Amino acid sequence: MALFISAMLLALAGCGGKEEGASGGDGPEGWPSVLRVGSMPMEDGEMSRTADQFSKDLGEYLGIKVETFQGEDYNMMIEAMRSKKIDLTTYGPFGYIIAVERSDAKLLASMGNGPGSEGTSVIIVPKDSPVQTVQDLKGKDFLFADPASTTGHLYPRATLMKLLGLKNDEVPEFFGNVSFSGGHDKSLLAIANGDADAAATCSQCIQMFADSGLFNAEDIRVIAESDPIKGGGALAYRGDLPQDLVDKMREFALGYSEKHPEYFEALGAKGFFSAEDSDFDGVREVAEMLEMSPTEMLSQ
């Protein structure tokens, strides 16, 4: 699931500071002088505030300066970690496996509702739409969220292939138009306002964004759902960070829900949990089924 945090875009070039590998003024030897936490833009201001609060709390816990870097989309967050512009961020499951391959990302913890509570992707339409099944969407306009989104692209694409009996390259041909909205919130707003025929999003996103006041949940109707998605959101760090820093960040993350449950409530989750990279192998299998490389997926 794509779990996503914050607002306002900064360019990659604008995040320069002291050299990323340099020792900080207050941190232990080998720690960066500034730790940068990546987050993505959201229509909802409350999520922006929780992202900034997370960075502030992490900085106090580590005893070093922590800044929030706001990126435009998953592709930017993957590139930001590859180029050492960010040190820590939360990816969706598919974004994480790409970041592992391209950016040497390592798993710190998973975000979700705990083991055995996997989310799903859903295909949605406006409440008054005559569409009842995905078969009724032939020739209609369809929105995916982000090319690297698990619940907004990878899994719903696989679901459409399964339900419609299509090959991957036949999916765009089935619809009148296929495009990417840029985020789950934007897809949900388009459907709630009747500006698109159908879209893909994460199952928990509907109520989560409705609770934030972005739209009324009753304005959206679900017509299809994917298989459960294992792995959850992936809190990932840059692979060359010092191990003692990684251990401290993991300690902070795993205990964060006890002190700040409101942070996870805003994101439709209950906390960070211990996880292994192998927990995301099911997502890797779905990606392989689509027969598209990460580069091809991101260029959609």
Short mmCIF file of C-alpha atoms in Angstrom, two decimals:
data_model
loop_
_atom_site.label_atom_id
_atom_site.label_comp_id
_atom_site.label_asym_id
_atom_site.label_seq_id
_atom_site.Cartn_x
_atom_site.Cartn_y
_atom_site.Cartn_z
CA MET A 1 0.00 0.00 0.00
CA ALA A 2 1.16 3.23 -0.66
CA LEU A 3 1.61 5.16 2.34
CA PHE A 4 2.41 8.72 1.70
CA ILE A 5 2.93 11.74 3.89
CA SER A 6 3.27 15.61 3.30
CA ALA A 7 2.91 18.69 1.16
CA MET A 8 4.84 21.23 -0.95
CA LEU A 9 7.47 20.37 -3.54
CA LEU A 10 11.18 21.07 -3.27
CA ALA A 11 13.59 20.46 -6.15
CA LEU A 12 16.28 17.84 -5.67
CA ALA A 13 18.98 20.39 -6.29
CA GLY A 14 17.65 22.56 -3.52
CA CYS A 15 18.36 19.97 -0.84
CA GLY A 16 22.08 20.34 -0.84
CA GLY A 17 23.87 21.00 2.41
CA LYS A 18 26.96 19.58 3.98
CA GLU A 19 28.27 16.47 2.37
CA GLU A 20 25.95 13.58 3.20
CA GLY A 21 28.58 11.31 4.68
CA ALA A 22 30.13 13.93 6.94
CA SER A 23 29.97 13.64 10.71
CA GLY A 24 27.44 15.94 12.33
CA GLY A 25 28.11 18.52 14.93
CA ASP A 26 26.23 16.73 17.73
CA GLY A 27 25.87 13.15 16.48
CA PRO A 28 28.28 10.25 16.97
CA GLU A 29 31.24 9.81 14.64
CA GLY A 30 30.16 8.85 11.13
CA TRP A 31 26.59 10.09 11.44
CA PRO A 32 25.37 12.65 8.86
CA SER A 33 25.23 16.26 10.00
CA VAL A 34 21.63 16.43 8.79
CA LEU A 35 19.28 13.46 8.37
CA ARG A 36 16.69 14.01 5.64
CA VAL A 37 13.32 12.28 5.73
CA GLY A 38 11.46 12.11 2.42
CA SER A 39 7.70 12.61 2.12
CA MET A 40 5.24 13.14 -0.70
CA PRO A 41 2.67 15.87 -1.39
CA MET A 42 -0.90 15.44 -0.24
CA GLU A 43 -4.02 17.55 -0.59
CA ASP A 44 -4.66 17.07 3.12
CA GLY A 45 -2.82 19.53 5.37
CA GLU A 46 -3.08 17.28 8.43
CA MET A 47 -0.81 14.73 6.78
CA SER A 48 1.72 17.46 6.11
CA ARG A 49 1.77 18.36 9.77
CA THR A 50 2.22 14.73 10.87
CA ALA A 51 5.19 14.35 8.52
CA ASP A 52 6.89 17.40 9.97
CA GLN A 53 6.15 16.22 13.50
CA PHE A 54 7.67 12.81 12.76
CA SER A 55 10.90 14.48 11.60
CA LYS A 56 10.96 16.72 14.65
CA ASP A 57 10.45 13.79 17.03
CA LEU A 58 13.09 11.71 15.25
CA GLY A 59 15.60 14.54 15.50
CA GLU A 60 15.00 14.90 19.23
CA TYR A 61 15.39 11.16 19.72
CA LEU A 62 18.62 10.94 17.72
CA GLY A 63 20.06 14.19 18.98
CA ILE A 64 20.81 15.47 15.46
CA LYS A 65 19.13 17.78 12.98
CA VAL A 66 16.41 16.13 10.90
CA GLU A 67 14.78 17.84 7.92
CA THR A 68 11.78 16.92 5.80
CA PHE A 69 12.34 16.67 2.05
CA GLN A 70 9.15 16.90 0.01
CA GLY A 71 9.17 15.09 -3.32
CA GLU A 72 6.65 15.10 -6.12
CA ASP A 73 6.12 11.37 -6.66
CA TYR A 74 7.53 7.91 -5.94
CA ASN A 75 9.99 8.16 -8.81
CA MET A 76 11.46 11.32 -7.30
CA MET A 77 11.73 9.67 -3.87
CA ILE A 78 13.55 6.69 -5.38
CA GLU A 79 15.94 8.98 -7.25
CA ALA A 80 16.39 11.15 -4.15
CA MET A 81 17.63 8.17 -2.17
CA ARG A 82 19.83 6.98 -5.03
CA SER A 83 21.50 10.39 -5.22
CA LYS A 84 21.76 10.62 -1.39
CA LYS A 85 19.37 13.54 -1.11
CA ILE A 86 17.26 11.64 1.43
CA ASP A 87 18.21 9.11 4.09
CA LEU A 88 14.85 7.73 5.17
CA THR A 89 11.35 7.53 3.69
CA THR A 90 8.23 5.40 3.50
CA TYR A 91 7.63 3.68 0.16
CA GLY A 92 4.70 1.61 -0.96
CA PRO A 93 5.62 -2.08 -1.42
CA PHE A 94 6.33 -1.71 -5.15
CA GLY A 95 8.22 1.54 -4.71
CA TYR A 96 10.30 -0.22 -2.07
CA ILE A 97 11.37 -3.14 -4.27
CA ILE A 98 12.37 -0.66 -6.99
CA ALA A 99 14.30 1.41 -4.44
CA VAL A 100 16.11 -1.73 -3.26
CA GLU A 101 17.21 -2.39 -6.83
CA ARG A 102 18.02 1.16 -7.88
CA SER A 103 18.86 3.04 -4.71
CA ASP A 104 20.34 0.46 -2.31
CA ALA A 105 17.38 0.99 0.03
CA LYS A 106 17.23 -1.20 3.13
CA LEU A 107 14.16 -2.07 5.17
CA LEU A 108 13.89 -0.46 8.60
CA ALA A 109 10.30 -1.48 9.43
CA SER A 110 6.91 -1.93 7.79
CA MET A 111 3.95 0.37 8.32
CA GLY A 112 0.47 -1.06 8.60
CA ASN A 113 -1.96 -2.67 10.99
CA GLY A 114 0.25 -5.58 11.99
CA PRO A 115 0.87 -9.11 10.68
CA GLY A 116 -2.12 -10.75 9.03
CA SER A 117 -3.84 -7.45 8.21
CA GLU A 118 -2.86 -7.03 4.59
CA GLY A 119 -4.56 -4.29 2.60
CA THR A 120 -5.93 -4.43 -0.92
CA SER A 121 -6.30 -2.27 -3.99
CA VAL A 122 -9.77 -1.30 -5.18
CA ILE A 123 -11.24 0.01 -8.41
CA ILE A 124 -13.70 2.80 -7.84
CA VAL A 125 -16.31 4.79 -9.75
CA PRO A 126 -18.55 7.79 -8.91
CA LYS A 127 -21.55 6.71 -6.84
CA ASP A 128 -24.07 7.55 -9.60
CA SER A 129 -22.09 5.91 -12.39
CA PRO A 130 -23.94 3.27 -14.43
CA VAL A 131 -20.78 1.15 -14.31
CA GLN A 132 -21.26 -2.02 -12.23
CA THR A 133 -18.29 -4.19 -13.23
CA VAL A 134 -14.85 -3.64 -14.75
CA GLN A 135 -16.24 -5.01 -18.02
CA ASP A 136 -18.46 -1.93 -18.18
CA LEU A 137 -15.37 0.29 -18.27
CA LYS A 138 -14.53 -0.47 -21.91
CA GLY A 139 -13.82 2.80 -23.70
CA LYS A 140 -13.95 4.81 -20.45
CA ASP A 141 -11.29 7.05 -18.92
CA PHE A 142 -9.25 5.37 -16.17
CA LEU A 143 -6.88 6.81 -13.57
CA PHE A 144 -3.96 5.05 -11.95
CA ALA A 145 -2.29 6.94 -9.11
CA ASP A 146 1.48 6.77 -9.66
CA PRO A 147 3.60 4.47 -11.85
CA ALA A 148 5.45 3.13 -8.78
CA SER A 149 2.33 2.77 -6.61
CA THR A 150 1.48 -0.73 -5.43
CA THR A 151 -2.21 -0.13 -4.77
CA GLY A 152 -2.57 2.65 -7.32
CA HIS A 153 -0.97 0.86 -10.28
CA LEU A 154 0.75 -2.52 -9.85
CA TYR A 155 -2.01 -4.55 -8.17
CA PRO A 156 -4.99 -2.94 -9.88
CA ARG A 157 -3.29 -3.46 -13.23
CA ALA A 158 -2.88 -7.14 -12.39
CA THR A 159 -6.50 -7.26 -11.22
CA LEU A 160 -7.72 -5.78 -14.49
CA MET A 161 -5.67 -8.30 -16.45
CA LYS A 162 -7.21 -11.13 -14.42
CA LEU A 163 -10.82 -9.96 -14.54
CA LEU A 164 -10.76 -8.87 -18.18
CA GLY A 165 -8.55 -11.64 -19.54
CA LEU A 166 -6.07 -9.14 -20.93
CA LYS A 167 -2.33 -9.13 -21.41
CA ASN A 168 -0.43 -6.28 -19.81
CA ASP A 169 0.04 -4.32 -23.03
CA GLU A 170 -3.67 -4.70 -23.82
CA VAL A 171 -4.82 -2.85 -20.67
CA PRO A 172 -4.46 0.69 -22.13
CA GLU A 173 -6.23 -0.39 -25.31
CA PHE A 174 -9.30 -1.51 -23.34
CA PHE A 175 -9.94 2.00 -22.03
CA GLY A 176 -10.62 5.22 -23.88
CA ASN A 177 -7.81 6.90 -21.99
CA VAL A 178 -5.41 5.85 -19.23
CA SER A 179 -3.46 8.39 -17.19
CA PHE A 180 -1.81 8.91 -13.82
CA SER A 181 -3.35 11.37 -11.38
CA GLY A 182 -0.18 11.84 -9.33
CA GLY A 183 -1.52 10.42 -6.06
CA HIS A 184 -4.31 8.54 -4.32
CA ASP A 185 -5.83 11.76 -2.99
CA LYS A 186 -6.03 13.22 -6.48
CA SER A 187 -7.64 10.06 -7.90
CA LEU A 188 -10.20 9.99 -5.10
CA LEU A 189 -11.07 13.66 -5.60
CA ALA A 190 -11.52 13.11 -9.35
CA ILE A 191 -13.95 10.25 -8.74
CA ALA A 192 -15.83 12.00 -5.93
CA ASN A 193 -16.26 15.06 -8.16
CA GLY A 194 -17.26 13.00 -11.20
CA ASP A 195 -14.23 14.15 -13.20
CA ALA A 196 -13.12 10.62 -14.18
CA ASP A 197 -14.95 7.39 -15.00
CA ALA A 198 -12.91 5.07 -12.77
CA ALA A 199 -9.70 4.91 -10.78
CA ALA A 200 -7.50 2.61 -8.71
CA THR A 201 -6.63 3.30 -5.08
CA CYS A 202 -5.85 1.57 -1.80
CA SER A 203 -8.78 0.09 0.12
CA GLN A 204 -8.10 2.08 3.28
CA CYS A 205 -7.53 5.33 1.38
CA ILE A 206 -11.24 5.99 0.84
CA GLN A 207 -12.16 6.27 4.50
CA MET A 208 -8.80 7.76 5.47
CA PHE A 209 -9.13 10.73 3.12
CA ALA A 210 -12.85 11.05 3.73
CA ASP A 211 -12.15 11.36 7.45
CA SER A 212 -9.72 14.17 6.67
CA GLY A 213 -12.56 16.11 5.05
CA LEU A 214 -11.29 15.81 1.49
CA PHE A 215 -14.60 14.39 0.18
CA ASN A 216 -17.60 12.32 1.25
CA ALA A 217 -17.03 8.56 1.24
CA GLU A 218 -20.60 8.09 0.00
CA ASP A 219 -19.65 9.76 -3.30
CA ILE A 220 -17.45 6.78 -4.24
CA ARG A 221 -18.38 3.20 -5.05
CA VAL A 222 -16.08 0.13 -5.22
CA ILE A 223 -16.60 -2.27 -8.13
CA ALA A 224 -13.56 -4.57 -7.83
CA GLU A 225 -10.84 -5.51 -5.33
CA SER A 226 -7.39 -7.06 -5.65
CA ASP A 227 -5.89 -9.99 -3.82
CA PRO A 228 -4.41 -9.14 -0.39
CA ILE A 229 -1.11 -7.26 -0.58
CA LYS A 230 1.57 -8.49 1.79
CA GLY A 231 4.40 -6.32 3.05
CA GLY A 232 2.68 -3.05 3.92
CA GLY A 233 4.32 0.33 3.62
CA ALA A 234 8.10 0.09 3.82
CA LEU A 235 10.04 2.48 6.02
CA ALA A 236 13.40 2.32 4.25
CA TYR A 237 16.80 3.88 4.78
CA ARG A 238 19.84 4.57 2.63
CA GLY A 239 21.99 1.46 2.66
CA ASP A 240 25.29 3.12 3.57
CA LEU A 241 24.12 4.73 6.82
CA PRO A 242 26.09 3.73 9.94
CA GLN A 243 24.70 0.64 11.67
CA ASP A 244 24.45 2.33 15.06
CA LEU A 245 22.32 5.07 13.49
CA VAL A 246 20.13 2.46 11.79
CA ASP A 247 19.65 0.62 15.09
CA LYS A 248 18.64 3.85 16.80
CA MET A 249 16.18 4.77 14.03
CA ARG A 250 14.62 1.30 14.17
CA GLU A 251 14.26 1.58 17.94
CA PHE A 252 12.53 4.93 17.48
CA ALA A 253 10.22 3.69 14.71
CA LEU A 254 9.05 0.54 16.47
CA GLY A 255 8.12 2.50 19.58
CA TYR A 256 6.57 5.52 17.86
CA SER A 257 2.97 4.28 17.88
CA GLU A 258 2.91 4.11 21.67
CA LYS A 259 3.64 7.81 22.05
CA HIS A 260 2.10 9.14 18.85
CA PRO A 261 -0.85 6.99 17.70
CA GLU A 262 -2.34 10.04 15.97
CA TYR A 263 0.46 9.94 13.40
CA PHE A 264 -0.67 6.51 12.23
CA GLU A 265 -4.37 7.30 12.47
CA ALA A 266 -3.85 10.04 9.87
CA LEU A 267 -2.25 7.43 7.60
CA GLY A 268 -4.77 4.62 8.10
CA ALA A 269 -2.29 2.47 10.03
CA LYS A 270 -1.55 1.39 13.58
CA GLY A 271 2.22 1.55 13.69
CA PHE A 272 5.61 0.42 12.44
CA PHE A 273 6.33 -3.29 12.79
CA SER A 274 9.39 -5.52 12.49
CA ALA A 275 9.71 -6.86 8.95
CA GLU A 276 12.03 -8.66 6.55
CA ASP A 277 12.81 -7.91 2.92
CA SER A 278 11.39 -11.33 2.01
CA ASP A 279 7.96 -10.12 3.18
CA PHE A 280 7.80 -8.25 -0.14
CA ASP A 281 8.47 -11.28 -2.36
CA GLY A 282 4.76 -11.52 -3.21
CA VAL A 283 4.90 -8.01 -4.65
CA ARG A 284 7.99 -8.99 -6.64
CA GLU A 285 6.05 -11.94 -8.09
CA VAL A 286 3.21 -9.69 -9.24
CA ALA A 287 5.72 -7.29 -10.81
CA GLU A 288 7.31 -10.20 -12.68
CA MET A 289 3.88 -11.33 -13.88
CA LEU A 290 3.42 -7.96 -15.58
CA GLU A 291 6.68 -8.60 -17.50
CA MET A 292 7.79 -4.99 -17.12
CA SER A 293 11.08 -3.81 -15.69
CA PRO A 294 11.09 -1.08 -13.02
CA THR A 295 12.29 1.38 -15.64
CA GLU A 296 9.36 0.48 -17.93
CA MET A 297 6.87 0.75 -15.05
CA LEU A 298 8.17 4.15 -14.01
CA SER A 299 8.02 5.46 -17.56
CA GLN A 300 4.30 4.74 -17.93
#
